[in-house]
Coordinates of N, CA, C and O in Angstrom, one line a residue:
X4 N 54.5 19.4 161.5 CA 55.5 19.2 160.1 C 56.3 20.3 159.8 O 55.6 21.5 160.2
X5 N 57.1 20.8 159.8 CA 57.8 21.9 158.8 C 57.2 23.2 157.5 O 56.8 22.1 157.2
X6 N 56.9 23.5 158.3 CA 56.9 24.6 157.0 C 57.7 24.8 155.5 O 58.8 24.6 155.4
X7 N 57.3 25.7 154.6 CA 57.2 25.1 153.6 C 59.1 26.3 153.7 O 60.0 26.2 153.1
X8 N 58.6 27.5 154.1 CA 59.9 27.9 154.6 C 61.8 27.7 155.5 O 62.1 28.2 154.8
X9 N 60.9 27.0 156.7 CA 61.6 26.8 157.1 C 62.6 25.2 156.2 O 63.6 25.1 156.3
X10 N 61.8 24.2 155.8 CA 62.1 23.7 154.7 C 63.0 23.9 154.0 O 64.7 23.8 153.3
X11 N 62.8 26.1 153.0 CA 63.0 25.9 152.2 C 64.5 26.8 153.1 O 65.9 26.9 151.9
X12 N 64.5 27.5 153.8 CA 65.7 27.3 154.4 C 66.8 26.8 154.3 O 68.2 26.8 154.7
X13 N 66.2 25.4 155.5 CA 67.3 24.1 155.0 C 67.7 24.0 153.9 O 69.3 23.7 154.3
X14 N 67.5 24.1 153.0 CA 67.7 23.2 151.4 C 69.0 24.5 151.5 O 69.9 24.3 151.2
X15 N 68.3 26.1 152.0 CA 69.3 26.8 151.2 C 70.3 27.3 152.6 O 71.3 27.6 151.7
X16 N 70.5 26.2 153.4 CA 71.5 26.7 153.6 C 72.5 25.8 153.6 O 73.8 25.4 154.3
X17 N 72.3 24.1 153.1 CA 73.2 22.8 152.9 C 74.7 22.9 152.1 O 75.5 23.1 152.8
X18 N 74.7 24.0 150.4 CA 75.8 24.1 150.4 C 76.7 24.6 151.4 O 77.4 24.7 151.4
X19 N 76.0 26.5 151.4 CA 76.9 27.1 151.9 C 77.8 26.6 153.7 O 79.2 26.8 153.3
X20 N 77.2 25.5 154.2 CA 77.7 25.2 155.3 C 78.5 24.2 155.0 O 80.1 24.1 155.4
X21 N 78.5 23.4 153.7 CA 79.6 22.0 153.4 C 80.5 22.8 152.9 O 81.6 22.7 152.9
X22 N 80.6 24.5 152.0 CA 81.0 25.3 151.8 C 82.5 25.8 153.3 O 83.4 25.7 152.8
X23 N 82.1 25.7 153.9 CA 82.5 26.9 155.2 C 82.9 25.8 156.2 O 84.3 26.1 156.2
X24 N 82.7 24.4 156.0 CA 83.0 23.3 156.4 C 84.5 22.9 155.7 O 85.6 22.7 155.8
X25 N 84.5 23.3 153.8 CA 85.9 23.3 153.2 C 86.6 23.9 153.7 O 87.8 23.8 154.2
X26 N 85.7 24.9 153.8 CA 87.0 26.6 154.1 C 88.1 26.6 155.4 O 88.8 26.5 155.9
X27 N 87.1 25.4 156.2 CA 87.3 24.6 157.9 C 88.2 23.9 157.3 O 89.5 24.2 157.9
X28 N 88.2 23.0 156.9 CA 89.4 21.7 157.0 C 91.1 22.8 156.3 O 91.8 22.2 155.9
X29 N 90.8 23.2 154.5 CA 91.9 24.2 154.2 C 92.6 24.8 155.2 O 93.8 24.9 155.3
X30 N 92.0 25.0 155.8 CA 92.1 26.3 157.2 C 93.1 25.8 158.5 O 94.7 26.1 159.2
X31 N 92.6 24.5 158.1 CA 93.9 23.3 159.2 C 94.6 23.4 159.0 O 96.0 22.9 159.7
X32 N 95.2 22.8 157.2 CA 95.5 22.5 156.3 C 97.1 23.7 156.1 O 98.1 23.5 156.1
X33 N 96.8 25.2 156.2 CA 97.2 26.1 156.1 C 98.1 26.2 157.6 O 99.5 26.2 157.7
X34 N 97.5 25.9 158.5 CA 98.6 25.8 160.1 C 98.9 24.7 160.2 O 100.2 25.2 160.5
X35 N 98.4 24.1 159.8 CA 99.3 22.7 159.9 C 100.6 22.5 158.9 O 101.9 21.8 159.1
X36 N 100.5 23.0 157.8 CA 101.5 22.7 156.8 C 101.9 24.0 156.2 O 102.9 24.1 155.0
X37 N 101.1 25.2 155.6 CA 101.4 26.4 155.3 C 100.1 26.6 154.2 O 99.8 25.7 154.1
X38 N 100.8 27.8 154.1 CA 99.6 28.8 153.3 C 99.6 28.1 151.5 O 98.8 27.6 150.7
X39 N 100.3 27.4 150.7 CA 101.5 27.1 149.9 C 100.2 25.6 149.8 O 99.4 25.5 148.8
X40 N 100.6 25.2 150.6 CA 100.4 23.9 150.5 C 98.4 23.8 150.5 O 97.6 22.9 149.8
X41 N 98.2 24.7 151.3 CA 96.1 24.9 151.2 C 95.4 25.5 150.5 O 94.9 25.0 149.6
X42 N 96.9 26.0 149.8 CA 96.0 26.3 148.4 C 96.2 25.8 147.8 O 94.4 25.9 146.6
X43 N 97.0 25.3 147.1 CA 96.5 24.0 146.4 C 95.2 23.2 146.8 O 94.8 23.4 145.5
X44 N 95.2 23.2 148.4 CA 93.5 22.1 148.3 C 92.7 23.7 147.8 O 91.6 22.6 147.1
X45 N 92.5 24.4 148.5 CA 91.5 25.3 147.0 C 91.6 26.1 146.0 O 90.4 25.9 145.5
X46 N 93.0 25.5 145.4 CA 93.0 25.8 144.0 C 92.4 24.2 142.8 O 91.3 24.7 142.5
X47 N 91.8 23.0 144.0 CA 91.4 22.2 143.4 C 89.8 21.6 143.1 O 89.3 22.0 142.3
X48 N 89.5 22.5 144.7 CA 88.2 22.4 144.7 C 87.7 23.7 143.9 O 86.4 23.3 143.4
X49 N 88.4 24.6 143.7 CA 87.5 26.3 142.8 C 87.6 25.5 141.7 O 86.6 25.6 140.5
X50 N 88.3 24.8 140.6 CA 88.6 23.6 139.8 C 87.1 23.2 139.8 O 86.3 23.2 138.6
X51 N 86.7 22.2 140.6 CA 85.2 21.3 140.4 C 84.0 22.4 140.7 O 83.4 22.3 139.5
X52 N 84.5 23.8 141.2 CA 82.9 24.6 141.7 C 83.1 24.7 140.1 O 82.1 25.3 139.0
X53 N 84.6 25.3 138.8 CA 84.1 26.2 137.7 C 83.7 25.2 137.4 O 82.9 25.9 135.8
X54 N 83.7 23.6 137.1 CA 82.9 22.6 135.9 C 81.1 23.4 136.4 O 81.5 22.8 135.5
X55 N 81.7 23.1 137.4 CA 79.6 23.1 137.8 C 79.3 24.4 137.0 O 78.2 24.2 136.5
X56 N 79.7 25.8 137.1 CA 79.0 26.9 136.4 C 79.6 27.0 134.9 O 78.9 27.3 134.1
X57 N 80.4 26.3 134.7 CA 81.0 25.9 133.1 C 79.5 25.7 132.5 O 79.5 25.3 131.3
X58 N 79.2 24.4 132.6 CA 78.7 23.6 132.6 C 77.1 24.2 131.8 O 76.5 24.3 132.1
X59 N 76.8 24.4 133.4 CA 75.6 25.2 133.4 C 75.9 26.7 132.4 O 74.6 26.8 131.0
X60 N 76.5 27.4 132.1 CA 77.2 28.4 131.2 C 77.0 27.8 129.5 O 75.7 28.3 128.6
X61 N 77.4 26.2 129.2 CA 77.2 25.2 127.7 C 75.6 25.1 128.0 O 75.1 25.5 126.9
X62 N 75.3 24.9 129.3 CA 73.5 24.5 128.9 C 72.7 25.3 128.6 O 71.7 26.0 128.1
X63 N 72.6 27.0 129.4 CA 72.7 27.9 128.9 C 72.6 28.3 126.6 O 71.4 29.1 126.6
X64 N 73.8 28.5 127.1 CA 74.4 28.7 125.7 C 73.7 27.6 124.7 O 72.7 27.7 124.3
X65 N 73.3 26.4 125.3 CA 73.1 25.3 123.8 C 71.8 24.7 124.5 O 71.6 23.9 122.9
X66 N 70.9 25.1 124.9 CA 69.5 24.6 125.2 C 69.4 22.8 126.0 O 68.9 22.5 124.6
X67 N 71.3 22.9 126.0 CA 70.9 21.2 126.4 C 69.5 20.0 126.6 O 68.9 19.3 126.2
X68 N 69.6 20.9 128.5 CA 68.6 20.3 128.9 C 67.2 20.7 128.8 O 66.3 19.7 129.0
X69 N 67.0 22.2 128.5 CA 65.3 22.8 127.8 C 65.5 21.8 126.9 O 63.8 21.4 126.4
X70 N 65.9 21.1 125.9 CA 65.5 20.4 124.6 C 64.9 19.1 124.4 O 64.0 18.7 124.1
X71 N 65.1 18.7 126.7 CA 64.7 17.6 126.8 C 63.4 18.4 127.8 O 63.1 17.1 128.9
X72 N 62.9 19.2 127.7 CA 62.2 19.8 128.9 C 62.8 19.5 130.1 O 62.0 18.8 131.2
X73 N 63.9 19.6 130.4 CA 64.0 19.6 131.6 C 65.6 20.9 132.0 O 65.4 21.7 131.6
X74 N 65.8 20.9 133.2 CA 66.7 22.3 133.8 C 68.2 20.8 134.1 O 68.1 20.3 135.0
X75 N 69.0 21.7 134.3 CA 70.4 21.5 134.8 C 69.6 22.1 135.9 O 69.8 23.4 136.1
X76 N 70.3 21.8 136.9 CA 70.0 21.9 138.6 C 71.2 21.9 138.6 O 72.3 21.5 139.3
X77 N 71.7 23.9 138.4 CA 72.6 24.5 139.4 C 73.4 23.8 141.2 O 74.0 23.0 141.7
X78 N 71.7 23.2 142.1 CA 71.9 23.0 142.9 C 72.5 21.6 143.3 O 73.7 21.1 144.7
X79 N 72.1 20.8 142.2 CA 72.0 19.5 142.4 C 74.1 19.5 142.3 O 75.0 18.9 142.7
X80 N 74.4 20.1 140.9 CA 75.6 20.2 140.6 C 76.9 20.3 141.9 O 77.3 19.7 141.8
X81 N 76.8 21.0 142.5 CA 77.5 21.9 143.2 C 77.7 21.1 144.3 O 78.8 21.3 145.0
X82 N 76.2 20.5 144.9 CA 76.2 19.9 146.2 C 76.9 18.6 145.4 O 77.8 18.3 146.6
X83 N 76.7 18.2 144.3 CA 77.4 16.9 144.2 C 78.9 17.2 144.2 O 79.8 16.0 144.8
X84 N 79.1 18.4 143.4 CA 81.3 18.3 143.6 C 81.4 18.4 145.0 O 82.5 18.4 145.1
X85 N 80.5 19.4 145.5 CA 81.3 19.8 147.4 C 81.7 18.4 147.5 O 82.0 18.2 148.5
X86 N 79.6 17.5 147.9 CA 80.5 16.1 148.3 C 81.1 15.2 147.9 O 82.5 14.5 148.4
X87 N 81.8 15.4 146.6 CA 82.3 14.8 145.6 C 84.3 14.6 146.2 O 84.7 14.1 147.0
X88 N 84.3 16.0 146.4 CA 85.4 16.7 146.9 C 85.7 16.3 148.3 O 86.8 15.7 148.9
X89 N 84.5 16.4 149.2 CA 85.0 15.7 150.7 C 85.3 14.3 150.9 O 85.4 13.4 151.3
X90 N 84.7 13.5 149.4 CA 84.6 12.1 149.8 C 86.0 11.6 149.8 O 87.0 11.0 149.9
X91 N 86.6 12.6 149.3 CA 87.9 12.0 147.8 C 88.4 12.5 149.3 O 89.6 11.7 149.2
X92 N 88.2 13.1 149.8 CA 90.1 14.1 150.7 C 89.5 13.6 152.3 O 90.3 14.0 152.5
X93 N 88.0 13.2 152.7 CA 88.0 13.0 153.7 C 87.4 11.9 153.8 O 85.9 11.4 154.6
X94 N 87.7 10.9 153.3 CA 86.5 9.3 153.1 C 87.2 8.6 154.5 O 85.7 7.8 154.7
X95 N 87.5 9.2 154.8 CA 87.1 7.3 156.6 C 85.7 8.9 157.3 O 84.4 7.8 158.1
X96 N 84.7 10.1 156.3 CA 82.9 10.1 156.6 C 81.9 10.3 155.7 O 81.2 10.7 155.1
X97 N 82.9 9.4 154.6 CA 82.5 8.8 153.1 C 80.5 8.9 152.7 O 80.0 9.7 152.5
X98 N 80.3 8.4 154.4 CA 79.3 7.6 154.4 C 78.2 9.0 154.4 O 76.5 9.2 154.0
X99 N 78.5 9.5 155.4 CA 77.2 10.5 156.1 C 77.2 11.4 155.2 O 76.9 12.1 154.8
X100 N 78.5 12.0 153.9 CA 78.2 12.9 153.1 C 77.9 12.5 152.1 O 76.6 13.0 151.8
X101 N 78.0 11.4 151.4 CA 76.7 10.5 151.0 C 75.2 10.8 151.3 O 74.2 11.4 150.9
X102 N 75.3 10.2 152.4 CA 73.6 10.4 152.8 C 72.9 11.6 153.1 O 72.3 12.0 153.1
X103 N 74.4 13.0 153.7 CA 73.5 14.3 153.8 C 72.9 14.6 151.9 O 72.0 14.8 152.3
X104 N 74.1 14.3 150.9 CA 73.5 14.8 149.3 C 72.4 13.9 149.2 O 71.4 14.2 148.9
X105 N 71.7 12.0 149.9 CA 70.7 12.3 149.1 C 69.4 12.7 149.8 O 68.2 12.7 149.6
X106 N 69.3 13.4 151.3 CA 69.2 13.7 151.6 C 68.1 15.0 151.7 O 67.9 15.7 150.8
X107 N 69.7 15.9 151.5 CA 69.3 17.2 149.8 C 68.5 16.9 149.2 O 68.1 17.4 148.5
X108 N 68.9 16.3 148.0 CA 68.2 15.9 146.6 C 66.8 15.6 147.1 O 65.4 15.8 146.3
X109 N 66.1 14.6 148.2 CA 65.3 14.1 148.4 C 64.6 15.4 149.1 O 63.5 15.5 148.8
X110 N 64.7 17.1 149.4 CA 64.6 17.6 149.7 C 63.9 18.0 148.9 O 63.0 19.2 148.3
X111 N 65.2 18.6 147.8 CA 64.7 19.1 146.8 C 63.2 18.8 145.9 O 62.5 19.9 145.1
X112 N 63.0 17.9 145.9 CA 62.2 16.7 145.0 C 60.4 17.7 146.1 O 60.2 17.7 145.3
X113 N 61.5 17.1 147.3 CA 59.3 17.4 148.6 C 59.4 18.9 148.2 O 58.4 19.0 147.9
X114 N 60.2 19.6 148.1 CA 60.2 21.2 148.0 C 60.3 21.5 146.1 O 59.9 22.9 146.0
X115 N 59.4 20.5 145.3 CA 59.4 21.0 143.8 C 60.3 22.0 143.5 O 59.5 22.3 142.0
X116 N 61.9 21.9 144.0 CA 62.9 22.7 142.8 C 62.9 22.2 141.9 O 63.3 22.7 140.2
X117 N 63.7 20.6 141.7 CA 63.2 19.8 140.3 C 62.5 18.6 140.4 O 62.3 18.4 141.5
X118 N 62.6 18.1 139.1 CA 62.3 16.3 138.9 C 62.9 15.8 139.4 O 64.5 15.8 139.6
X119 N 62.9 14.5 139.6 CA 64.1 13.2 138.7 C 65.2 13.4 138.5 O 65.9 13.6 138.2
X120 N 64.3 13.5 137.6 CA 65.3 13.2 136.3 C 66.5 14.6 135.8 O 67.1 14.8 135.4
X121 N 65.4 16.0 135.9 CA 66.9 17.2 136.6 C 68.0 16.2 137.6 O 68.8 16.8 137.2
X122 N 67.8 16.0 138.6 CA 68.5 15.8 139.4 C 69.6 14.5 138.7 O 71.0 14.7 138.9
X123 N 69.0 13.3 138.1 CA 69.7 12.3 138.3 C 69.9 12.5 137.1 O 71.0 12.5 136.3
X124 N 69.6 13.7 136.0 CA 70.9 13.3 134.6 C 71.8 14.5 134.9 O 73.0 14.9 134.9
X125 N 72.0 16.1 136.2 CA 72.5 16.1 136.3 C 73.2 16.0 137.1 O 75.2 16.3 136.9
X126 N 73.6 15.3 137.5 CA 74.7 14.1 138.0 C 75.0 13.1 137.3 O 76.6 12.7 138.5
X127 N 74.0 12.2 136.8 CA 75.7 12.0 136.0 C 76.6 12.6 135.0 O 77.1 12.2 134.7
X128 N 76.1 13.8 134.5 CA 77.0 14.2 133.5 C 78.0 15.2 134.9 O 79.6 15.0 134.8
X129 N 77.9 15.6 136.1 CA 78.5 15.7 137.0 C 79.3 14.8 137.9 O 81.1 15.9 138.4
X130 N 78.7 14.4 138.4 CA 79.9 13.3 139.6 C 81.0 12.7 138.5 O 81.9 13.0 140.0
X131 N 81.5 12.2 136.7 CA 82.2 11.5 136.8 C 83.3 13.1 136.5 O 84.1 12.4 137.0
X132 N 82.8 13.9 136.3 CA 83.9 14.8 135.9 C 84.3 15.4 136.8 O 85.7 15.7 137.5
X133 N 83.3 16.0 138.3 CA 84.2 16.1 139.4 C 85.4 15.3 141.0 O 85.9 15.4 140.7
X134 N 85.0 13.6 140.4 CA 85.8 12.4 140.6 C 86.5 13.1 140.1 O 87.8 12.5 140.6
X135 N 87.0 12.4 139.1 CA 88.2 12.8 138.6 C 89.0 14.0 138.1 O 90.3 13.4 138.5
X136 N 88.5 15.1 138.7 CA 89.2 16.0 139.0 C 90.0 16.6 140.2 O 90.7 16.0 141.1
X137 N 89.0 15.8 141.2 CA 90.1 15.3 142.8 C 90.7 14.7 143.0 O 91.0 14.8 143.8
X138 N 90.2 13.5 142.5 CA 91.3 11.7 142.0 C 92.8 12.5 141.6 O 93.3 12.0 142.0
X139 N 93.0 13.4 140.0 CA 93.8 13.6 139.8 C 94.6 14.9 141.0 O 95.6 14.6 140.9
X140 N 93.8 15.5 141.5 CA 94.0 17.0 142.6 C 94.9 16.2 143.3 O 96.4 15.9 143.9
X141 N 93.8 14.9 144.3 CA 94.9 14.0 145.3 C 96.2 13.3 145.0 O 96.4 12.9 145.9
X142 N 95.9 12.6 143.6 CA 97.0 11.5 142.8 C 98.6 12.2 142.9 O 98.8 12.0 142.1
X143 N 98.4 13.7 142.4 CA 99.4 14.9 143.0 C 99.8 14.5 141.4 O 100.4 15.4 140.9
X144 N 99.0 14.7 140.6 CA 98.9 15.1 139.0 C 99.0 16.3 138.7 O 99.4 17.5 137.7
X145 N 97.9 17.4 139.6 CA 97.4 18.2 139.1 C 98.8 19.3 139.7 O 99.4 20.0 139.0
X146 N 99.2 19.4 140.8 CA 100.3 20.7 141.2 C 101.2 19.6 142.0 O 101.9 20.0 143.2
X147 N 101.3 18.5 142.1 CA 102.2 17.6 142.8 C 102.0 17.9 144.4 O 103.2 17.9 145.5
X148 N 100.7 17.7 145.1 CA 100.3 17.7 145.8 C 101.2 16.2 146.7 O 101.2 15.2 146.3
X149 N 102.2 16.6 148.0 CA 102.7 15.3 148.3 C 101.8 13.9 150.2 O 101.9 14.0 150.8
X150 N 100.6 15.3 150.2 CA 99.5 14.9 151.5 C 98.3 14.1 150.8 O 97.9 14.6 150.1
X151 N 97.9 13.1 151.4 CA 96.8 12.6 150.5 C 95.1 12.5 151.8 O 94.4 12.7 150.7
X152 N 95.8 14.0 152.1 CA 94.3 13.7 152.8 C 94.0 15.4 153.7 O 95.3 15.3 154.3
X153 N 92.9 15.4 154.0 CA 92.7 16.6 154.6 C 92.6 16.2 156.1 O 93.0 15.7 156.1
X154 N 92.9 17.7 156.8 CA 92.8 17.0 158.5 C 91.3 16.1 159.0 O 90.3 17.2 158.4

């Protein structure tokens, strides 16, 4: 069995690896479509990330999750937002992204970073909002995008 430290390293690597993958995809868009077009994809992604930290800020100020003896899981929220982005823009691989997110959540539970309720309540809040942001971006409502998928 892998040690706590190794599993911790794997968990800590998940979000940065997804982020690097998104940057790689946006880099391909920059090469294929141009920098302005790639900047639009990056901006839509950035708005989703800002949402995660805005909800975190609200939770700190208003003590929403602590009032229910829970924690807002920033790790879960960020992972969900990133996976939602990838599911919307790279639909052909959505099952892989979803399985990776489930595995990440199970790893967080195993490592006792958060409880099931922390993860589920965070997901219930973040998932629909981030999907809405990314779907609006994809449907050209946000910036007038003309391409339907990242490469």
